[in-house]
GROMACS .gro file of C-alpha atoms in nm:
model
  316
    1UNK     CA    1  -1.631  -0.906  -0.505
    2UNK     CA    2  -1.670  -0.573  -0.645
    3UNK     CA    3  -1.913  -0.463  -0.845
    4UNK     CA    4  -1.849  -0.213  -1.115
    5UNK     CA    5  -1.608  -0.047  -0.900
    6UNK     CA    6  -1.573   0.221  -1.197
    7UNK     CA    7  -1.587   0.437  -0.953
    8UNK     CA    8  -1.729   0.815  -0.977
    9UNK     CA    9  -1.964   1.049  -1.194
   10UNK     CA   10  -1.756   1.327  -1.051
   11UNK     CA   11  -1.698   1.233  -0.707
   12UNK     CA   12  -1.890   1.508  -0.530
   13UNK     CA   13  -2.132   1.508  -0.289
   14UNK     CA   14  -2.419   1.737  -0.342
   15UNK     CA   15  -2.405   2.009  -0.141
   16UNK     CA   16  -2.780   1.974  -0.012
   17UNK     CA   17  -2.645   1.641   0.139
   18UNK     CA   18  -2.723   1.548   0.479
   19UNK     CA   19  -2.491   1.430   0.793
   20UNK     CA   20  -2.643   1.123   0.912
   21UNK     CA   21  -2.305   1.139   1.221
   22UNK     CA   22  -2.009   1.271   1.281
   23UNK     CA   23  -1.737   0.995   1.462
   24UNK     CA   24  -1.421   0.949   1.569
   25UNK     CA   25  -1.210   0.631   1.451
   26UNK     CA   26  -0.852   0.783   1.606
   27UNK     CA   27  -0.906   0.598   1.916
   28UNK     CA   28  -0.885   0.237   1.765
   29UNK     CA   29  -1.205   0.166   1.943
   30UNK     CA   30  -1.509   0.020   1.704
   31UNK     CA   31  -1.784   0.271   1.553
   32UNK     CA   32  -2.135   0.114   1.523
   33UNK     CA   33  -2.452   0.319   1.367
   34UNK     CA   34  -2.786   0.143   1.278
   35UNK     CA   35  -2.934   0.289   0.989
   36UNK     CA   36  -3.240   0.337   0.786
   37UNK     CA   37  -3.281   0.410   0.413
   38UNK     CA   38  -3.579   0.569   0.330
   39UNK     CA   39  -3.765   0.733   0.018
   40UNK     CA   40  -3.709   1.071   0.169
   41UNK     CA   41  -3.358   1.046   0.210
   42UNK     CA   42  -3.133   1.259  -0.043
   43UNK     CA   43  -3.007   1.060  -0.371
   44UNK     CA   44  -2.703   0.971  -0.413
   45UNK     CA   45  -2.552   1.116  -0.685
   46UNK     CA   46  -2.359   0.795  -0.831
   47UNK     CA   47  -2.612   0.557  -0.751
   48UNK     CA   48  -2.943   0.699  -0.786
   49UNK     CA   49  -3.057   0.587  -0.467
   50UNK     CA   50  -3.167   0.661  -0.117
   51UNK     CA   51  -2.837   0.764   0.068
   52UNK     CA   52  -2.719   0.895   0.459
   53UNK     CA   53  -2.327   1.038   0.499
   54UNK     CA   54  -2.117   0.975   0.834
   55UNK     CA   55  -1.823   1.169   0.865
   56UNK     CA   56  -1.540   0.980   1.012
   57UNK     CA   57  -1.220   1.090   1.173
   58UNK     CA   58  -0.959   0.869   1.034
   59UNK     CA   59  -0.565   0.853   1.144
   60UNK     CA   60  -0.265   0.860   0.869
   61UNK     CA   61  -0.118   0.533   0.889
   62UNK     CA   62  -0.380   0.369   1.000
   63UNK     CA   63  -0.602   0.158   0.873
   64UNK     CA   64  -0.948   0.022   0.917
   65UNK     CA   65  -1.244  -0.191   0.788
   66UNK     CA   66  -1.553  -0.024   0.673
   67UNK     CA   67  -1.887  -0.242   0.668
   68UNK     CA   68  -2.264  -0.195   0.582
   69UNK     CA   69  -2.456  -0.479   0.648
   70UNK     CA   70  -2.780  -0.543   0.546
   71UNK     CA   71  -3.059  -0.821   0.461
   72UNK     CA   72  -3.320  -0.565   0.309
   73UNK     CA   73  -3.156  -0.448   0.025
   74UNK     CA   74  -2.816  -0.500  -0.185
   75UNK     CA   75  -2.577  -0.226  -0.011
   76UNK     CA   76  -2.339  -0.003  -0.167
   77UNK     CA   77  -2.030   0.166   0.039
   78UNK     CA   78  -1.837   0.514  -0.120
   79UNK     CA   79  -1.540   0.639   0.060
   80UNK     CA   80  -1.458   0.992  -0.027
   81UNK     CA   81  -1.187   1.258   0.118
   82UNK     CA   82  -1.328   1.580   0.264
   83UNK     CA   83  -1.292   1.761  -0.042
   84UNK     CA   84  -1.528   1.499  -0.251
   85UNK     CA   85  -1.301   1.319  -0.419
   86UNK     CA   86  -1.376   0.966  -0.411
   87UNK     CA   87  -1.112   0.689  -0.269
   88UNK     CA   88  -1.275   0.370  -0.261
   89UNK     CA   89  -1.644   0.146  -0.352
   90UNK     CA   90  -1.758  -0.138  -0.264
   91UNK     CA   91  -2.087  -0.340  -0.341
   92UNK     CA   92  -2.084  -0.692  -0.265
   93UNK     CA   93  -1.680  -0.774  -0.066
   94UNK     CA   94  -1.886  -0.822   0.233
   95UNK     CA   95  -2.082  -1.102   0.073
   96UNK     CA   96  -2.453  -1.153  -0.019
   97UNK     CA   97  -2.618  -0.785   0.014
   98UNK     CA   98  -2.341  -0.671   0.173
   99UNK     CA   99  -2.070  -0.449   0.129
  100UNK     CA  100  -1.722  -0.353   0.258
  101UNK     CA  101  -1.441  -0.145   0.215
  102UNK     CA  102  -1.061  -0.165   0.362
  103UNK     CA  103  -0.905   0.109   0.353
  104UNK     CA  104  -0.521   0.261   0.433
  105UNK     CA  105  -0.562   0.581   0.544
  106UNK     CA  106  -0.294   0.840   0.359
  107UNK     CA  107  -0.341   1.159   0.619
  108UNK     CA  108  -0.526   1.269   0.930
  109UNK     CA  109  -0.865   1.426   0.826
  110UNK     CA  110  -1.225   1.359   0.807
  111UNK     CA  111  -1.352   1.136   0.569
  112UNK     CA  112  -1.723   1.052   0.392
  113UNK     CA  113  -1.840   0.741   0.423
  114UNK     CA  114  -2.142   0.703   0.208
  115UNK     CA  115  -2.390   0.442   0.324
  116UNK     CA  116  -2.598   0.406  -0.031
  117UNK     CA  117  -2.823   0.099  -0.208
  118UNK     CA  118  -2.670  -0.044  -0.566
  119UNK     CA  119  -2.984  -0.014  -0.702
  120UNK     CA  120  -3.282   0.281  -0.693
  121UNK     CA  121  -3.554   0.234  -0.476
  122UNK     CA  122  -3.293   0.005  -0.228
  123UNK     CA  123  -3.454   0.107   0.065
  124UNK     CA  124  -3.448  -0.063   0.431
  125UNK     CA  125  -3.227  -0.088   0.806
  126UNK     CA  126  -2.831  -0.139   0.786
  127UNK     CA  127  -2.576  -0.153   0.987
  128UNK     CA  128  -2.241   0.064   0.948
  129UNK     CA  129  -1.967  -0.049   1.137
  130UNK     CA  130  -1.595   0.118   1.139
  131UNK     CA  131  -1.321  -0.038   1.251
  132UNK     CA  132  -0.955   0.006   1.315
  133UNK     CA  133  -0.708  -0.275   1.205
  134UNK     CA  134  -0.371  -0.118   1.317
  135UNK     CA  135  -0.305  -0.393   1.538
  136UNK     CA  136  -0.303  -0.668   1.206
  137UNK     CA  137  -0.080  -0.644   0.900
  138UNK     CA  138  -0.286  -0.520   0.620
  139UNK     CA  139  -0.180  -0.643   0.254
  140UNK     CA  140  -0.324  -0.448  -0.012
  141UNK     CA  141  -0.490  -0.628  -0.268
  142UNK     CA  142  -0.316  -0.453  -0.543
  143UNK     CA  143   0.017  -0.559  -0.377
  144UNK     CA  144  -0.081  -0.931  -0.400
  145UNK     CA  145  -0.111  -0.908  -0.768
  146UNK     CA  146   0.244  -0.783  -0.804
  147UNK     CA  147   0.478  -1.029  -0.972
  148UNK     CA  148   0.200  -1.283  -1.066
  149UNK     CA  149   0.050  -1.355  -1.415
  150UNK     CA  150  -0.224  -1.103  -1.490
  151UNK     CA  151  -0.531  -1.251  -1.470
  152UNK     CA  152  -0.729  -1.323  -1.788
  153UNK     CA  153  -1.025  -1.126  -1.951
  154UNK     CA  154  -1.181  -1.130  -2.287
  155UNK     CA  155  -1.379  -0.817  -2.458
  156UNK     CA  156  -1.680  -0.823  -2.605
  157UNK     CA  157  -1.587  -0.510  -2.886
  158UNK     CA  158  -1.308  -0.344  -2.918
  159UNK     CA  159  -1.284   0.045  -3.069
  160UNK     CA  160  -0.937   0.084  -3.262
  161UNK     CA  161  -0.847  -0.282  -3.298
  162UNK     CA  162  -0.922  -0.617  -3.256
  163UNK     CA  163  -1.201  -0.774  -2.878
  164UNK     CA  164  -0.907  -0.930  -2.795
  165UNK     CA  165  -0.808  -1.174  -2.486
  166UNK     CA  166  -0.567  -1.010  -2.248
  167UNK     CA  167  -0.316  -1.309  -2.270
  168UNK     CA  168  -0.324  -1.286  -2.664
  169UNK     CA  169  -0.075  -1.009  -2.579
  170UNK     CA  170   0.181  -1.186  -2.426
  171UNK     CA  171   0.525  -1.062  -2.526
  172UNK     CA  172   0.387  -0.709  -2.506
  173UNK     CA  173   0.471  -0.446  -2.261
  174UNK     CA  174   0.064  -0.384  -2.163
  175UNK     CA  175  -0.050  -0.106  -1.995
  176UNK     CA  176  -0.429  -0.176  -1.851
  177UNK     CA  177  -0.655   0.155  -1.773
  178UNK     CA  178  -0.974   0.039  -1.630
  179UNK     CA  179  -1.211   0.357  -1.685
  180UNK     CA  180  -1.574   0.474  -1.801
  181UNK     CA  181  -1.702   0.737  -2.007
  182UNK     CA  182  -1.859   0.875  -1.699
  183UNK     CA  183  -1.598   0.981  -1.469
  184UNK     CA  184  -1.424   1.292  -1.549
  185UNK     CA  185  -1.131   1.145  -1.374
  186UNK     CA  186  -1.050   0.907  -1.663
  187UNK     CA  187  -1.033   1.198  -1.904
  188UNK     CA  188  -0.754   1.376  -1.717
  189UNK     CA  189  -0.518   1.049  -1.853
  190UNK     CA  190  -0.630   1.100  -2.190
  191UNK     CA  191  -0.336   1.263  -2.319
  192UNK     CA  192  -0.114   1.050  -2.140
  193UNK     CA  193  -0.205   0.773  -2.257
  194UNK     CA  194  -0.182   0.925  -2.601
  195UNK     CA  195   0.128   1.022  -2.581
  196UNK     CA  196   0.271   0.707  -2.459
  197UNK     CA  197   0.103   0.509  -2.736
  198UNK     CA  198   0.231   0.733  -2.959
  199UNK     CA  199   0.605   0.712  -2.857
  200UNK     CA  200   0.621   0.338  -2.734
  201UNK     CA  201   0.395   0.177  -2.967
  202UNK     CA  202   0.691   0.083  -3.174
  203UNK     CA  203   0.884  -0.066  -2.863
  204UNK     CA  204   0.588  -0.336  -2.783
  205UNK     CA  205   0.349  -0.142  -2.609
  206UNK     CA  206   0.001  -0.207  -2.603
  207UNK     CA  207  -0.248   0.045  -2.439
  208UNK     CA  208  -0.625  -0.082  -2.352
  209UNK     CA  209  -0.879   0.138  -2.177
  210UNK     CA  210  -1.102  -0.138  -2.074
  211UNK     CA  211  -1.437  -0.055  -2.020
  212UNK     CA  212  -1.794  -0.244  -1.982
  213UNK     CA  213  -2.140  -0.240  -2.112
  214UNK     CA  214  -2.353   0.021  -1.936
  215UNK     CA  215  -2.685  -0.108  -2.095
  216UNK     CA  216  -2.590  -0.444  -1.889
  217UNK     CA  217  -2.611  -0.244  -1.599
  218UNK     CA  218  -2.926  -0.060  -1.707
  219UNK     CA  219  -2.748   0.310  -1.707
  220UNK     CA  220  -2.723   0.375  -2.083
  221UNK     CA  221  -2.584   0.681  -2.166
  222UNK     CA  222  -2.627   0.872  -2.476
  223UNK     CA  223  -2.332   1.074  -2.600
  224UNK     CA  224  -2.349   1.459  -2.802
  225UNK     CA  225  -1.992   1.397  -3.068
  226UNK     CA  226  -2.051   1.784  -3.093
  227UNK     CA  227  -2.039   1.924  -2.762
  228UNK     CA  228  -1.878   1.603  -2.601
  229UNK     CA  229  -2.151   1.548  -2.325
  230UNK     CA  230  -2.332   1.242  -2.190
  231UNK     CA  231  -2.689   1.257  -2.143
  232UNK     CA  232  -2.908   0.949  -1.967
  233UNK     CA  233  -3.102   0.782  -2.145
  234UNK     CA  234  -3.470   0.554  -2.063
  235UNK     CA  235  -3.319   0.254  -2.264
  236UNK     CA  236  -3.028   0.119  -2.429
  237UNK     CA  237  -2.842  -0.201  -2.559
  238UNK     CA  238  -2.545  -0.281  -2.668
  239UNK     CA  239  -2.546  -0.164  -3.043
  240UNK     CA  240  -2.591   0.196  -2.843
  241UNK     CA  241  -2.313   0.152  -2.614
  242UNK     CA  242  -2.070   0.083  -2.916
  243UNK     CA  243  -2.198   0.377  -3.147
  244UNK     CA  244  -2.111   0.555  -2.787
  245UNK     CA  245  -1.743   0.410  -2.771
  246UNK     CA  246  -1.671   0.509  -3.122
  247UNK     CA  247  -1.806   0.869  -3.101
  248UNK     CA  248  -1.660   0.923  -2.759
  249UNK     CA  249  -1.320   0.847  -2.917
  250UNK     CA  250  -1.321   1.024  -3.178
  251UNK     CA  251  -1.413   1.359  -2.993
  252UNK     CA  252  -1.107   1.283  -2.764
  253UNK     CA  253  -0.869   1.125  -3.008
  254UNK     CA  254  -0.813   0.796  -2.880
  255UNK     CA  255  -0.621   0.586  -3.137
  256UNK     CA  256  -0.531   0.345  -2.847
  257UNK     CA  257  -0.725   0.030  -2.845
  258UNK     CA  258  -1.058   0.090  -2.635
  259UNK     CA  259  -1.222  -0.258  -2.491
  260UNK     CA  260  -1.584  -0.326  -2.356
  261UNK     CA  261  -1.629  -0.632  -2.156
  262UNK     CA  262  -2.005  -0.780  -2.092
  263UNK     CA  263  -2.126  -0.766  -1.705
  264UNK     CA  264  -1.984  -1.115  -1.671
  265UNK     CA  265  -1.671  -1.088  -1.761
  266UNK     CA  266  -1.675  -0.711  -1.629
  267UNK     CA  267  -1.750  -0.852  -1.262
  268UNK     CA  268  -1.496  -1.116  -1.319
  269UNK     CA  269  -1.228  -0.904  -1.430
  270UNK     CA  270  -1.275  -0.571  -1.162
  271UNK     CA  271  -1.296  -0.808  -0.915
  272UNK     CA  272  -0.920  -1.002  -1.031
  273UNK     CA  273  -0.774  -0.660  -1.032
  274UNK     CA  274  -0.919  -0.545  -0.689
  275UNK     CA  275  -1.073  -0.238  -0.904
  276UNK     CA  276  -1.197  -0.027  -0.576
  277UNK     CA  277  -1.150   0.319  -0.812
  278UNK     CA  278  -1.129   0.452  -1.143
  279UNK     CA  279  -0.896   0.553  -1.303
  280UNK     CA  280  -0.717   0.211  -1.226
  281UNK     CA  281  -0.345   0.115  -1.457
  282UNK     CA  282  -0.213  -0.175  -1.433
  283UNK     CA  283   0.156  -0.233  -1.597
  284UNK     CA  284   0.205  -0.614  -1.715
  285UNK     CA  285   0.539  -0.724  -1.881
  286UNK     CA  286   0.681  -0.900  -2.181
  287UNK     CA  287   0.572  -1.232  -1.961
  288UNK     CA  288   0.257  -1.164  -1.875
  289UNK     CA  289   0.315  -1.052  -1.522
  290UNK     CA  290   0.181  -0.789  -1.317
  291UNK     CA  291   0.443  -0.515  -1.269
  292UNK     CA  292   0.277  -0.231  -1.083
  293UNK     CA  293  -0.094  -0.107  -0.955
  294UNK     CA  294  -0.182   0.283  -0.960
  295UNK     CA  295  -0.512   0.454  -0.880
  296UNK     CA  296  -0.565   0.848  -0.957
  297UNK     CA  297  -0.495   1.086  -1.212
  298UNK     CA  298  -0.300   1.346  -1.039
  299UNK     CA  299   0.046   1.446  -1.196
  300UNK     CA  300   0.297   1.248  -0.937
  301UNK     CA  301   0.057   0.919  -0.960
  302UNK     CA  302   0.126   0.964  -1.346
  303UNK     CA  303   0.494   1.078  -1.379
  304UNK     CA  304   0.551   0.765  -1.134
  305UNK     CA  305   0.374   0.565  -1.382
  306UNK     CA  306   0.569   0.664  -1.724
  307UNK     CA  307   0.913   0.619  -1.465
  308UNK     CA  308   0.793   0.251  -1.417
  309UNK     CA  309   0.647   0.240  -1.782
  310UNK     CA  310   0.989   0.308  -1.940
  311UNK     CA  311   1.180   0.055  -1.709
  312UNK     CA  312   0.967  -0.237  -1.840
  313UNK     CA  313   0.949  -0.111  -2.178
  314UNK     CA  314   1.376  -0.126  -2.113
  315UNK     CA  315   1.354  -0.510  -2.040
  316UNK     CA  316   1.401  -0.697  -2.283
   0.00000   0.00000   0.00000
């Protein structure tokens, strides 16, 4: 199951970040390091806490399990691109404290794997083990949610509208963004989005950004409706995290309905959706089935979104 998958402050490493190993996965053989976490170890800069960074060879077309296991503290796996960009998360798929990612590698390269804890102060021996599936058929989660009802959720508040149950919408075209007001990533659909709700809203479309509580996660954030900046803060609840919703869309003109969901249902719901990264859409019909699954932000991930958007939206 994933845990707050929301994937990404910015995505980038910090540049005084160590190489724990450098390893090749091309071969198909398995890739085995055992680990330590330790108070002197650089911080990640998602998580807060003690992290080490392997950089792995990887093979387009290819594509291979990634595990850290661990019975000392609760692990957390990041998978970014050589550039920093993150591609996948993972906290608890690998069951109990551990965590694991499976990923289909787009293009030759070296990739990041970041061997992290999901809390500060998660310190302790792991295990990181890489290894190539080319010789099974890999299904992609998202895939197996294509053409079958979209699973429930049910928000907890709701900015421009109604903390509505995703199956109350049923006989809408809805288009899901899973997001958070902390990855710049998100941002970059902003006027997407708002341009879509703006044209299709009369044709039975229904855009959510759906969201969760950071205070239920103990990261509050405080947010500047001025200069449109986040700053951490010691303490929060969830009075604070809705004042933050409603400023944060007003600086960026959202009119499109904006949901949080508790942790619960949060956990519940990334984990239905196989949320492994942020930005996530997903397209559900008049009938309350799951049409399409895109990750990203970048222009062709979009314009192949708004091609699939308007073929739906066609259907009647």
């Amino acid at each position: 199951m994933v845990r707050y998958a929301a994937v990404a402050l910015l995505a980038l490493l910090p540049a005084a970040v160590a190489v724990a190993q450098v390893a090749d996965a091309t071969t198909g053989k398995e890739i085995k390091f055992a680990g330590k976490l330790t108070a002197n170890d650089t911080l990640d800069k998602k998580r807060n806490a003690a992290s080490k960074v392997y950089v792995v060879r990887m093979k387009a077309g290819s594509a291979y399990t990634i595990d850290m296991v661990s019975s000392q503290f609760d692990s957390y796996l990041r998978l970014e691109d050589k550039g920093g960009k993150e591609l996948a998360e993972d906290d608890d798929s690998g069951g109990m404290l551990n965590a694991q990612i499976v990923f289909a590698c787009p293009r030759d390269g070296e990739y990041h794997v970041i061997c992290t804890a999901y809390a500060a102060g998660g310190i302790g021996d792991y295990t990181l083990t890489v290894k190539s599936r080319k010789e099974e058929k890999v299904i992609s989660a998202h895939s197996l949610l294509i053409g079958k009802a979209a699973p429930d959720f049910q928000a907890d508040f709701a900015v421009n509208g109604k903390a509505v149950k995703l199956s109350d919408l049923k006989g809408k075209v809805v288009l899901v963004e899973f997001w958070t007001v902390r990855d710049a990533a998100c941002a970059a659909t902003f006027p997407r989005l708002r341009a879509w709700h703006k044209a299709h809203k009369g044709d039975g479309l229904e855009v959510l950004g759906v969201t969760y509580y950071l205070s239920d996660i103990n990261q509050p954030q405080g947010f500047d409706a001025k200069t449109g900046t986040l700053r951490s803060l010691p303490a929060g609840n969830r009075e604070g995290d809705r004042t933050l919703l409603r400023d944060f869309a007003a600086y960026h003109k959202l009119d499109y309905p904006l949901l949080a969901l508790t942790k619960e249902e949060a956990l519940k719901a990334y984990d239905a959706y196989a949320v492994n990264g942020i930005p996530q859409t997903v397209l559900i019909d008049r009938k309350g089935v799951v049409r399409t699954v895109r990750v990203g932000e970048d222009e062709r991930t979009l314009a192949a979104l708004e091609g699939e958007l308007k073929k739906v939206l066609a259907e009647k």
